[in-house]
Amino acid sequence: MCGVMQPDLILVDGSSYLFRAYHALPPLTNSRGEATGAIVGVVNMLRKLLTDYPPRYISVVFDAPGKTFRDELYSAYKANRPPLPDDLRDQIAPLLQAVECMGLPLLVVDGVEADDVIGTLAHQADQMGLSTLISTGDKDLAQLVNERVTLINTMTDVRLDRQGVMDKYAVWPEQMIDYLALMGDSADNIPGIPKCGPKTAAKWLATYTTLDNLVAQATDIKGKVGENLRAHLEQLALSRQLTTIKCDVPLPHQVTGLQPRPADTDALRIIYQRLESRRLLASLETHESVATPVVAAAPVVAYQTILDAATFATWKNKLQQAELIALDTETTSLDTLQAELVGLSFAVAAGQAAYLPLGHRYAGVPQQLARDWVLAQLRPILQDARILKVGQNLKYDLGILANEGIQLQGAIHDTMLASYVLDSLGRHDMDSLAERYLHHTTTKFSDIAGKGAKQLTFDQIPLEQAAPYAAEDADITWQLHQVLWPGLVVEPDLMTLYAELEMPLIPVLSRMERTGVMVDRALLQAHSMHLAEQLHELEQAAYRIAGRTFNLNSPKQIGEIFFTELKLPVISKTPKGVPSTAESVLQALAADGHALPELILQHRSLAKLKSTYTDKLPQRINPQTGRVHTSYHQAVTATGRLSSSDPNLQNIPIRTEVGRQIRQAFIPQPGWKMLAADYSQIELRIMAHLSQDVGLCQAFAEGADIHAATAAEVFAADNLAAVTPEQRRAAKAINFGLIYGM
């Protein structure tokens, strides 16, 4: 048994587990007569593995149904295998469900075998410098073993490193492919050399090292065994292809996205009850963990507060010598144009960080270094293109430093964007990333500043609390880069997206935010007055239909009028059992020809435009610049599109007259013009090209409104002109939903 190793990544050969559990255990069934033995066996094997080796990253990998690329190479591949027994096949779906409920990332990839998925992940981890433990009983996976990859057979608790493979098979891991090719495999119908067993294969490879050398010197092999070898040499190339594990399979998840999640104990309880396994049910009652992530040994924290010239000189030298600087700014506001710089934090290694206060103002605050002197000292470092720098949401820091006349330069990275590129779903704020990738709970801003109206700004927070908080931000950013960067390195396409699109976009968006856009205040105020008149007219019309006045913004009053007084049909109910007046309900009622729901929908739409834009935009004009300054977000949408906030300038309608009037209020400065540029339905054009869908291609060829064309087909409209705006909106959701995983 090999020496003890705590692996970074555990890869479970789920298909191997399944067959071993099925054949090793008696044919257990529950009281319904459903087979349960394989499920119970695999779950127990997984629980033991997780107890012995709590994972940092883990995946349980199963073979996908259907043929693989090996079937294309060799039509007789696995042709001799009998079909799965019905009682085993019936257990696969509930087993996969149980694995997911245990919080374990599950991979089932079409077109390849579980071995290929495991090989790809092990290869990725190896390139990232991570250690991998593969749990399997399959000798084929021994070809993956190296200094960082180890096998374990949980049935016997035997682990195989490189020497272990040699001891067991008499060949080195790098010889396993040739070893397997020579022997062939009757179960998989791999030809190999007839009558060449493990001893002969190992002997030949000990003498000739590789299969190629053996083939080249096949005439040297004497006797019947030599004749047999030479008679079947033409089979060896195919056999080697079939036994070689692919290590470049496109996967839906990278290694860094394979963190175990907390188990869904409620769902597991239902599964275990159906299995009628008292032992598994008892494990839930005793709160035994089934997927506890390994928390890496926390680095020794050495945070400092820089308050004197000597400490500053020490850190200045560290920054000049560092291979990577993580930096963060602390300010008085989230608005970069309004914010005042309060301090800077830096990290140069895990646990080695410092906070440099520059603008704390409260009774008894310690003496701080002179702001202008400090920034003059740091400017050459921050603007040095040779020094690598990383931040979390770096665009904000770029804006703050630009306020001080500092243009951050160098090979710059952003952990928020690295996480977003690796997996666009989920949250990408520092607190969430620290939990996900470092298993670390950070100090929240509200923990030191309070909440609500009494929340302090950062310059009011005592240094005893502010310094550790700020230094931790830089430290966590540094550590996150170490985890996320290797995941990009092993994915060239993602690296290209990150390095050539997302990162260069940061300074562009920063300049756009600082430049802002002019708006015509008088025009917006005129629109607001006009909208108020329209809203009043809609209210009066609604009162006439209802027969009385009511609050158009009150779901309770609307419900009384709809369902009690007007006897409109109840479409759906709220969780409390009350008839719903949600927008979807109003749309359904309006589509059935009811006038009042249509009026209320119009009222809601205009009221939202008035409150969001015509009333609020004039208030958002910056008094110093005379412009509106939005914030652009790169790491929010799952589709990769930008979003904006404070104010949101991206959702102003363009197809309605009111929306177009609001857009007219955005004006260029005197002597300039505004240019609008947009791809025409670029995603759908790509989808049409890739799918060659006749309807899509025809619609684009004819220059039709693609969403209206989809709506006409879905809602069986006579022509495009008959499509309603609501139907077009629904079709748009369908079109984009098909692309982005509806």
mmCIF file of N, CA, C and O in Angstrom, residues 124-166:
data_model
loop_
_atom_site.group_PDB
_atom_site.id
_atom_site.type_symbol
_atom_site.label_atom_id
_atom_site.label_comp_id
_atom_site.label_asym_id
_atom_site.label_seq_id
_atom_site.Cartn_x
_atom_site.Cartn_y
_atom_site.Cartn_z
ATOM 1 N N GLN A 124 -5.912 17.501 -16.669
ATOM 2 C CA GLN A 124 -6.070 18.912 -16.313
ATOM 3 C C GLN A 124 -5.477 19.193 -14.937
ATOM 4 O O GLN A 124 -4.753 20.175 -14.744
ATOM 5 N N ALA A 125 -5.819 18.341 -13.973
ATOM 6 C CA ALA A 125 -5.312 18.543 -12.611
ATOM 7 C C ALA A 125 -3.790 18.465 -12.579
ATOM 8 O O ALA A 125 -3.136 19.246 -11.873
ATOM 9 N N ASP A 126 -3.233 17.540 -13.345
ATOM 10 C CA ASP A 126 -1.780 17.399 -13.391
ATOM 11 C C ASP A 126 -1.141 18.683 -13.910
ATOM 12 O O ASP A 126 -0.132 19.162 -13.370
ATOM 13 N N GLN A 127 -1.729 19.271 -14.951
ATOM 14 C CA GLN A 127 -1.194 20.513 -15.495
ATOM 15 C C GLN A 127 -1.317 21.665 -14.503
ATOM 16 O O GLN A 127 -0.533 22.609 -14.547
ATOM 17 N N MET A 128 -2.290 21.580 -13.626
ATOM 18 C CA MET A 128 -2.487 22.621 -12.620
ATOM 19 C C MET A 128 -1.650 22.383 -11.368
ATOM 20 O O MET A 128 -1.705 23.179 -10.426
ATOM 21 N N GLY A 129 -0.909 21.289 -11.346
ATOM 22 C CA GLY A 129 -0.090 20.972 -10.180
ATOM 23 C C GLY A 129 -0.870 20.360 -9.042
ATOM 24 O O GLY A 129 -0.407 20.348 -7.895
ATOM 25 N N LEU A 130 -2.061 19.814 -9.333
ATOM 26 C CA LEU A 130 -2.905 19.215 -8.299
ATOM 27 C C LEU A 130 -2.723 17.701 -8.280
ATOM 28 O O LEU A 130 -2.492 17.075 -9.318
ATOM 29 N N SER A 131 -2.849 17.115 -7.105
ATOM 30 C CA SER A 131 -2.766 15.655 -6.968
ATOM 31 C C SER A 131 -4.149 15.050 -7.158
ATOM 32 O O SER A 131 -5.158 15.645 -6.785
ATOM 33 N N THR A 132 -4.181 13.847 -7.747
ATOM 34 C CA THR A 132 -5.450 13.187 -8.076
ATOM 35 C C THR A 132 -5.448 11.758 -7.557
ATOM 36 O O THR A 132 -4.460 11.033 -7.705
ATOM 37 N N LEU A 133 -6.564 11.359 -6.966
ATOM 38 C CA LEU A 133 -6.782 9.976 -6.546
ATOM 39 C C LEU A 133 -7.961 9.435 -7.347
ATOM 40 O O LEU A 133 -9.065 9.972 -7.288
ATOM 41 N N ILE A 134 -7.704 8.380 -8.132
ATOM 42 C CA ILE A 134 -8.751 7.754 -8.946
ATOM 43 C C ILE A 134 -9.206 6.485 -8.243
ATOM 44 O O ILE A 134 -8.405 5.580 -8.001
ATOM 45 N N SER A 135 -10.487 6.442 -7.929
ATOM 46 C CA SER A 135 -11.036 5.281 -7.230
ATOM 47 C C SER A 135 -11.687 4.358 -8.248
ATOM 48 O O SER A 135 -12.710 4.691 -8.846
ATOM 49 N N THR A 136 -11.083 3.183 -8.456
ATOM 50 C CA THR A 136 -11.544 2.274 -9.501
ATOM 51 C C THR A 136 -11.020 0.875 -9.245
ATOM 52 O O THR A 136 -10.074 0.689 -8.472
ATOM 53 N N GLY A 137 -11.621 -0.090 -9.915
ATOM 54 C CA GLY A 137 -11.079 -1.439 -9.937
ATOM 55 C C GLY A 137 -10.620 -1.815 -11.324
ATOM 56 O O GLY A 137 -10.325 -2.982 -11.593
ATOM 57 N N ASP A 138 -10.548 -0.827 -12.226
ATOM 58 C CA ASP A 138 -10.243 -1.059 -13.637
ATOM 59 C C ASP A 138 -8.748 -0.876 -13.891
ATOM 60 O O ASP A 138 -8.211 0.219 -13.683
ATOM 61 N N LYS A 139 -8.099 -1.907 -14.373
ATOM 62 C CA LYS A 139 -6.655 -1.828 -14.619
ATOM 63 C C LYS A 139 -6.314 -0.858 -15.746
ATOM 64 O O LYS A 139 -5.199 -0.354 -15.831
ATOM 65 N N ASP A 140 -7.275 -0.602 -16.671
ATOM 66 C CA ASP A 140 -6.997 0.310 -17.788
ATOM 67 C C ASP A 140 -6.550 1.684 -17.295
ATOM 68 O O ASP A 140 -5.737 2.354 -17.937
ATOM 69 N N LEU A 141 -7.088 2.126 -16.156
ATOM 70 C CA LEU A 141 -6.774 3.455 -15.657
ATOM 71 C C LEU A 141 -5.367 3.562 -15.085
ATOM 72 O O LEU A 141 -4.897 4.660 -14.789
ATOM 73 N N ALA A 142 -4.676 2.430 -14.952
ATOM 74 C CA ALA A 142 -3.294 2.471 -14.465
ATOM 75 C C ALA A 142 -2.388 3.236 -15.422
ATOM 76 O O ALA A 142 -1.317 3.704 -15.025
ATOM 77 N N GLN A 143 -2.796 3.379 -16.694
ATOM 78 C CA GLN A 143 -1.979 4.131 -17.649
ATOM 79 C C GLN A 143 -1.920 5.614 -17.296
ATOM 80 O O GLN A 143 -1.068 6.340 -17.803
ATOM 81 N N LEU A 144 -2.808 6.098 -16.421
ATOM 82 C CA LEU A 144 -2.832 7.505 -16.040
ATOM 83 C C LEU A 144 -1.924 7.814 -14.858
ATOM 84 O O LEU A 144 -1.678 8.987 -14.548
ATOM 85 N N VAL A 145 -1.432 6.797 -14.189
ATOM 86 C CA VAL A 145 -0.665 7.001 -12.961
ATOM 87 C C VAL A 145 0.651 7.719 -13.264
ATOM 88 O O VAL A 145 1.352 7.406 -14.223
ATOM 89 N N ASN A 146 0.951 8.726 -12.451
ATOM 90 C CA ASN A 146 2.254 9.391 -12.497
ATOM 91 C C ASN A 146 2.553 9.945 -11.114
ATOM 92 O O ASN A 146 1.947 9.498 -10.127
ATOM 93 N N GLU A 147 3.452 10.918 -11.027
ATOM 94 C CA GLU A 147 3.840 11.420 -9.707
ATOM 95 C C GLU A 147 2.676 12.082 -8.973
ATOM 96 O O GLU A 147 2.676 12.164 -7.745
ATOM 97 N N ARG A 148 1.674 12.565 -9.732
ATOM 98 C CA ARG A 148 0.553 13.257 -9.087
ATOM 99 C C ARG A 148 -0.747 12.463 -9.144
ATOM 100 O O ARG A 148 -1.752 12.883 -8.580
ATOM 101 N N VAL A 149 -0.772 11.350 -9.853
ATOM 102 C CA VAL A 149 -2.003 10.566 -10.024
ATOM 103 C C VAL A 149 -1.815 9.186 -9.415
ATOM 104 O O VAL A 149 -0.855 8.475 -9.743
ATOM 105 N N THR A 150 -2.732 8.818 -8.543
ATOM 106 C CA THR A 150 -2.677 7.529 -7.845
ATOM 107 C C THR A 150 -4.025 6.833 -7.992
ATOM 108 O O THR A 150 -5.063 7.488 -8.079
ATOM 109 N N LEU A 151 -4.003 5.501 -8.026
ATOM 110 C CA LEU A 151 -5.241 4.721 -8.050
ATOM 111 C C LEU A 151 -5.506 4.142 -6.671
ATOM 112 O O LEU A 151 -4.579 3.876 -5.902
ATOM 113 N N ILE A 152 -6.777 3.924 -6.357
ATOM 114 C CA ILE A 152 -7.129 3.198 -5.144
ATOM 115 C C ILE A 152 -8.261 2.234 -5.454
ATOM 116 O O ILE A 152 -9.217 2.577 -6.156
ATOM 117 N N ASN A 153 -8.121 1.024 -4.976
ATOM 118 C CA ASN A 153 -9.175 0.020 -5.058
ATOM 119 C C ASN A 153 -9.836 -0.021 -3.687
ATOM 120 O O ASN A 153 -9.265 -0.542 -2.723
ATOM 121 N N THR A 154 -11.030 0.565 -3.582
ATOM 122 C CA THR A 154 -11.665 0.677 -2.266
ATOM 123 C C THR A 154 -12.128 -0.668 -1.729
ATOM 124 O O THR A 154 -12.402 -0.796 -0.538
ATOM 125 N N MET A 155 -12.257 -1.663 -2.596
ATOM 126 C CA MET A 155 -12.633 -2.993 -2.120
ATOM 127 C C MET A 155 -11.521 -3.598 -1.259
ATOM 128 O O MET A 155 -11.775 -4.265 -0.258
ATOM 129 N N THR A 156 -10.282 -3.352 -1.681
ATOM 130 C CA THR A 156 -9.136 -3.938 -0.972
ATOM 131 C C THR A 156 -8.321 -2.889 -0.225
ATOM 132 O O THR A 156 -7.399 -3.219 0.510
ATOM 133 N N ASP A 157 -8.672 -1.608 -0.432
ATOM 134 C CA ASP A 157 -7.947 -0.495 0.166
ATOM 135 C C ASP A 157 -6.482 -0.460 -0.287
ATOM 136 O O ASP A 157 -5.618 0.037 0.433
ATOM 137 N N VAL A 158 -6.210 -0.980 -1.475
ATOM 138 C CA VAL A 158 -4.848 -0.962 -2.027
ATOM 139 C C VAL A 158 -4.715 0.237 -2.952
ATOM 140 O O VAL A 158 -5.562 0.468 -3.817
ATOM 141 N N ARG A 159 -3.634 0.991 -2.774
ATOM 142 C CA ARG A 159 -3.372 2.155 -3.606
ATOM 143 C C ARG A 159 -2.149 1.885 -4.471
ATOM 144 O O ARG A 159 -1.189 1.253 -4.036
ATOM 145 N N LEU A 160 -2.214 2.388 -5.693
ATOM 146 C CA LEU A 160 -1.123 2.162 -6.637
ATOM 147 C C LEU A 160 -0.535 3.483 -7.102
ATOM 148 O O LEU A 160 -1.230 4.281 -7.748
ATOM 149 N N ASP A 161 0.723 3.700 -6.760
ATOM 150 C CA ASP A 161 1.476 4.780 -7.386
ATOM 151 C C ASP A 161 2.296 4.163 -8.518
ATOM 152 O O ASP A 161 2.030 3.037 -8.953
ATOM 153 N N ARG A 162 3.302 4.858 -9.027
ATOM 154 C CA ARG A 162 4.084 4.303 -10.143
ATOM 155 C C ARG A 162 4.714 2.961 -9.771
ATOM 156 O O ARG A 162 4.616 1.987 -10.524
ATOM 157 N N GLN A 163 5.332 2.907 -8.616
ATOM 158 C CA GLN A 163 5.968 1.660 -8.202
ATOM 159 C C GLN A 163 4.920 0.587 -7.951
ATOM 160 O O GLN A 163 5.139 -0.602 -8.228
ATOM 161 N N GLY A 164 3.758 1.014 -7.445
ATOM 162 C CA GLY A 164 2.683 0.056 -7.206
ATOM 163 C C GLY A 164 2.192 -0.588 -8.490
ATOM 164 O O GLY A 164 1.875 -1.784 -8.526
ATOM 165 N N VAL A 165 2.121 0.194 -9.569
ATOM 166 C CA VAL A 165 1.730 -0.360 -10.865
ATOM 167 C C VAL A 165 2.768 -1.381 -11.330
ATOM 168 O O VAL A 165 2.430 -2.472 -11.810
ATOM 169 N N MET A 166 4.050 -1.047 -11.182
ATOM 170 C CA MET A 166 5.111 -1.980 -11.565
ATOM 171 C C MET A 166 5.028 -3.265 -10.746
ATOM 172 O O MET A 166 5.141 -4.379 -11.272
#
